[in-house]
């Protein structure tokens, strides 16, 4: 794995790799190099299996991380490619022509994170949610509890007490 | 557990406008008519359901209730996790058939809708549709904690918390998930209710139709539904 | 169409038609497995209402609701479980600090009323209350640590011949480990006399935010460094962690915060009074914890405070009653420095009654606060207790601290089983070791080990240091030399075995087994059975005017005596304990300050 | 024999007995099927309760006149089928109107019900019903092809199309049964029986897995009660024809009960243990296996 | 005679934009919805079919009926609080979630799993696989109109659920595999009772083989139907039995052994036809392997030892920043958890890679055109997909 990364790094200007454990490596990639890298990995290095494609919202850093997890099943090696997108106007490049199944992942990312993938089939159709009018729910700034409490009705009549406050109130109210 | 952010407020119109297909628009039907379509409107329930009176004769009603209780046809609609514990009921271990309980694949022939666990908003729409298609008298059983107060998904943005806001529920079975034995015990209790003539949820639904509809509409935004898609 | 076998083979399934069906005859109510996680049970006697179950419940299914009045170490709250939420994960059972919460193997609960699925296990009666089967935590609590990290201590050999501080304090790693064990229930806060925000400063340690920790400490306790070492830590006796495992080492954690903040930084964090001087004057008699705390509070409110101390150094019992190996003097000095920084003037070596009279103080000040402490030892009053060689522990301790020469015989017997007895025993042992290279101290305590008054670690450390501790021994007589050069001097202590200490009504009336008699050979017998206040400074007139309560000055809840200008608090009113004295100090300050404010109103 | 009004009462009695017999027997058959699964299955009187329950339902949604008439036609088919064949041979009370009808009429009634159902179900507007109907018509047609050929062979053999006469010809000995006199025709007819009893492998018409029970998917309450009645009556009526044509008829109710049950069990035996064919597979099956047997039956007469 | 093979030339194929050009206005096509309330659908999802006669020309899968936003919910629960909810991601085989999550947390937090706990985990996972296959094989019988198999095998599954209950204290959602180990050891006499279940299972499986796998009608319905070109496996992310039915002998248990699979002796069954028949058969054979594995695990498991390591106080458990991916071979294929932590007490992101996600979405949509309506249900069941793990 190390040789492969060393081999690919200059050509695709990869970031510093993280060797998580034998058989699992993460590395940062640049958006303009992604497609060539994926094709290279798939066709020349045996990374033919797209395990998953997902995003991580680094709200504080103002960017989305796209993770392309590729697997070389013969060598039992998994390579995670991390691609950072600007959070303000997230736009990814579709890879459904490389792996048709990526179209599904991209639909989900479009719906759940609001990341656009122009050209991906059915990407703008509703996928999981129906009649969703709020911000994409997997974004960090979407507060699911607040949304839930504003939208749905909960059964009332519940009240809890904090031990510390209760004891203060009852045992030493003066101080 | 993190505290909720009180400042969280939805500002959807500006940041996240409606999708194209959810906006009102004009559509040409196959036979050439131009009709207005508003996907956010519930076309299927324009006409409220009727309140059906009990039979005038107490003896007849009693006999009917006996028959209803002993011939419970359940709609085979697994709305959530609980569906997996309904399957053992149909199979040798628990064999609910011997209690007169059977499963029907179509709502038209079912009397009992078991909401087997949590209901996502998308499924709720179908469950309401299925419920409204069922003939009177019809019963709803809430299976599992999620139907009572949201259960495990109490803070989920996509599941309802109180089933009785949207459908008239006759009976709840607590647990996560309830075992087939508990489910069977619940169905036996439901039978007793039916025989006593107390399972009048359908009439309750009809009488409070506006209230139920308002609750449903507060949750389900998109009422556009393909024909016969329950 | 395939072979004929393919056509005929399926018909073999028909053999099942003659088999008995495998259906359960009556499945409803079938008993679940022994480990089944069903509806909750709670042993409400065992439960302390700490709320850990509520904290861990990811479904927000648990509410803590009051079922009883709170007591020390029991919030009076009990978990109420919402079965519209519960998912039977049993994390609440796993995390339960006392092991009171369990689950039965009952699982059927059907109701038409959705609001009915909520109950307080153990309080609301349910059919499954008596079921013994069900999920119980196998073995120990796994979700939080059981034992506290070993405190680094000097070995007995290394510490016995000197007065160096014994415990080293926690390292950062140890402290974080220990702080990690805390479940932040806050039961301890009520028990702490000054109600320190214990969970909060423990959380600050976890976060590594010592500045915040210091700030929290000083909100309630200006003697944080002292208390970090010698506090009686009542908080640890109610700690939720003690029921299965050791209580959180709250005292050591407090000390850890202070250890990590330099004196200068501490002064910065605590700061100086940010109010205008009020022009009011308050005199405080006694620079002990009560007096200095009062001074600290009042000074921060802008009042001019003067503290009068009879001894050469401030600190009172903290300095003169506690041996240096437990509380180094410089630690005390640092705490006092913070108080001084608030503008408090401390006049040492000034004895009220002889140097200045109380009447003078009354005249010069708006209020006078007495925090005189307990500086006189009580006597057993057994025969021979007035013989030479019989000493009061408190007096000896003071002399050792003050650097005075004290007699150090080879054999010493100590009467008493409290912390003071341990202090003097260990101090004498050190002196003996220095002088003779051997320890010869015997402690005889009235109580048996099960009801011992002294802290456990004091006892173990004493034994480690070679001190002999005999429990359940009642002193009967100081045996004196009947003749010879040393006639009249003590040569031993005669004790009987104690059968019981209190009678049926709970009065002090020890019963002895006279057959079990020991004479402890000793050239010095130290009485460490309690102290009393030296109230001679009050003068006859004031003594007459004041109200008394069993030999102590009677005060109201705020520490106000029957004289409007005089307050009293601390050990002399409430018995010996630093943290209580600090609490008293706060109370006195609040009361005095309220009075001064009222005065100011009137003046306007 | 001439028509008398009392025959109507007799026929009604026959109908009553047969319906009750059907109710009990179909429940029993379901219990037997359940045993193969390892269950007890429904109570034996469950069919009655279901019937009462369906009548007791309060709301009735209709999709137009044909929707009403569908079950009625279907029931008419069943009743007609039964009434124009002798239920009990030689019994005045239970020979029904068999003197008035013949084989052709019986075959007509077999089809009549299906067609009526098709119309009614089609009216319900449910796509699953429509698919079920189209499948049903296609399959029933081919499934009845061997039956029709067998009946033709039979009429050639006995030189009559009067059912009573065919039954009469089979009396006397076990070996007078068509089963033994013309086994090929019997087999061909059994293809038809198995094919039209709506059991696996030929039940794709109302396959719950693909088209939730097909044609009756929209039927409920009293409509369904009617169909239920028919569902117990129609198979028994069909079985009665087979009994009369191939198994020597029945001369008393006990014989009737045993024979009808035995014949009914033939498709059940096959159905319980087999998955179902797709519609074009079952059509092909009948054309490939049923049709030649039927032709052979005619040829060999 | 008649030709029932549809003439594909008259239907529009997939255009360059990946869409069918179907004009509903011609009246030639009919829209048909399978599901969500539909007996032919495994679980709560739906397929929108466009049919021409009995032939389906287009199928669109619609999911989301079971969406609970798990990945969002996990982000606002502490690491221990996530533990009870992960199993809910996949209802019929919940234990894989527990294992993958626990292993991911252990890796990032640097916790060692005790040896015995590994064995018990493997036991639980194989028991779950057993149940899942029982449902799948029963389901394929049911989808093709033979309910008996489903009845039998659900009964056997019930017996296994009793063992689950005895071991873990719950029937469906076991919540047994905690980060750091498992909750408890085996109860007294467990091996014996397990053996009874396995023997019963084998008896019923023998009967099933005679009833279903030696059945002319079943063969007729399944052979050659629902063919997946093995060349597409990589493109569509096909793993597990679905791939093994097409000759790809890949199994995570063999290829990158986790837990104790390197100490177990087993073969991975492979079929080559890649149709419904092959997929059903490969599952049936794998089920036999699972039964054998269960016996091996119980025999080889160490008798004593810790099952759980002490955790730090879980109420404020923080895990340093990092990310990892843990995978295992579930009954449906590669199951994985992608966990990202940011140093706080909450996971930054958890992504569940369920095999159904690729099998039931893109692959199914690719396979459906050209099939008969009657085969759609069987096709779906043969892919063995569980909707809850698609939408989470």
Coordinates of N, CA and C in Angstrom, one line a residue, chain E residues 96 119 122 126 129 133 244 249-270 285-297 300 328-330:
Chain E
X96 N -25.0 -7.4 13.0 CA -23.9 -6.9 12.2 C -23.6 -5.4 12.5
X119 N -15.2 -14.7 20.4 CA -15.9 -16.0 20.0 C -17.4 -15.8 20.1
X122 N -18.7 -13.9 17.3 CA -18.8 -14.7 16.0 C -20.0 -15.6 16.1
X126 N -23.1 -15.5 13.5 CA -23.5 -16.7 12.7 C -25.0 -17.0 13.0
X129 N -26.9 -14.8 11.0 CA -26.9 -15.2 9.6 C -27.9 -16.3 9.4
X133 N -30.8 -16.1 6.7 CA -31.0 -17.1 5.6 C -32.3 -17.8 5.7
X244 N -21.6 -14.5 -5.2 CA -21.1 -15.9 -5.2 C -22.0 -16.8 -6.1
X249 N -16.0 -16.0 -5.9 CA -15.9 -16.6 -4.6 C -15.3 -15.7 -3.6
X250 N -16.0 -14.6 -3.3 CA -15.5 -13.6 -2.4 C -16.3 -13.6 -1.1
X251 N -15.7 -13.6 0.0 CA -16.4 -13.6 1.3 C -15.4 -12.9 2.2
X252 N -15.9 -11.9 2.9 CA -15.0 -11.1 3.8 C -14.5 -12.0 4.9
X253 N -15.3 -13.0 5.3 CA -14.8 -13.9 6.4 C -13.6 -14.6 5.9
X254 N -13.4 -14.9 4.7 CA -12.3 -15.6 4.2 C -11.2 -14.6 3.8
X255 N -11.6 -13.6 3.1 CA -10.6 -12.7 2.4 C -9.9 -11.8 3.5
X256 N -10.6 -11.3 4.4 CA -9.9 -10.5 5.4 C -10.6 -10.9 6.8
X257 N -10.1 -12.0 7.3 CA -10.8 -12.6 8.5 C -10.9 -11.6 9.6
X258 N -12.0 -11.5 10.2 CA -12.2 -10.7 11.4 C -12.6 -11.7 12.5
X259 N -12.7 -11.1 13.7 CA -13.0 -12.0 14.9 C -12.2 -13.2 14.9
X260 N -12.9 -14.4 14.9 CA -12.1 -15.7 15.0 C -12.3 -16.5 13.7
X261 N -12.6 -15.9 12.6 CA -12.9 -16.7 11.4 C -11.7 -17.3 10.9
X262 N -10.5 -16.8 11.2 CA -9.3 -17.5 10.8 C -9.0 -18.8 11.5
X263 N -9.7 -19.0 12.6 CA -9.5 -20.2 13.4 C -10.6 -21.2 13.0
X264 N -11.5 -20.9 12.1 CA -12.6 -21.8 11.8 C -12.3 -22.4 10.4
X265 N -12.9 -23.6 10.3 CA -12.7 -24.3 9.1 C -13.9 -24.3 8.2
X266 N -14.0 -23.6 7.1 CA -15.2 -23.6 6.3 C -14.9 -23.3 4.9
X267 N -15.8 -23.7 4.0 CA -15.7 -23.4 2.6 C -16.7 -22.4 2.2
X268 N -16.5 -21.7 1.2 CA -17.5 -20.7 0.7 C -18.2 -21.3 -0.5
X269 N -19.4 -21.6 -0.4 CA -20.1 -22.2 -1.6 C -20.3 -21.2 -2.7
X270 N -20.1 -21.7 -3.9 CA -20.2 -20.9 -5.1 C -21.1 -21.6 -6.1
X285 N -26.9 -23.5 0.5 CA -25.6 -24.2 0.9 C -24.9 -23.4 1.9
X286 N -24.9 -22.1 1.9 CA -24.2 -21.3 2.9 C -24.9 -21.5 4.2
X287 N -26.2 -21.7 4.2 CA -26.9 -21.9 5.5 C -26.3 -23.2 6.1
X288 N -26.1 -24.2 5.3 CA -25.5 -25.4 5.8 C -24.1 -25.2 6.4
X289 N -23.4 -24.3 5.7 CA -22.1 -24.0 6.3 C -22.2 -23.2 7.6
X290 N -23.2 -22.4 7.7 CA -23.4 -21.6 8.9 C -23.7 -22.6 10.1
X291 N -24.5 -23.6 9.8 CA -24.9 -24.5 10.8 C -23.6 -25.2 11.3
X292 N -22.7 -25.6 10.4 CA -21.5 -26.2 10.7 C -20.6 -25.2 11.5
X293 N -20.6 -24.0 11.1 CA -19.8 -23.0 11.8 C -20.3 -22.8 13.2
X294 N -21.6 -22.8 13.4 CA -22.1 -22.7 14.8 C -21.6 -23.8 15.7
X295 N -21.6 -25.0 15.1 CA -21.1 -26.1 15.9 C -19.6 -25.9 16.2
X296 N -18.9 -25.5 15.2 CA -17.4 -25.3 15.4 C -17.2 -24.3 16.5
X297 N -17.9 -23.2 16.4 CA -17.6 -22.1 17.3 C -17.9 -22.6 18.7
X300 N -15.1 -24.9 19.8 CA -13.7 -24.4 19.9 C -13.6 -23.2 20.9
X328 N -17.8 -6.5 7.5 CA -18.0 -7.9 7.8 C -18.8 -8.5 6.7
X329 N -18.9 -9.9 6.7 CA -19.7 -10.5 5.7 C -21.1 -10.9 6.3
X330 N -22.1 -10.1 6.0 CA -23.4 -10.4 6.5 C -24.0 -11.4 5.6

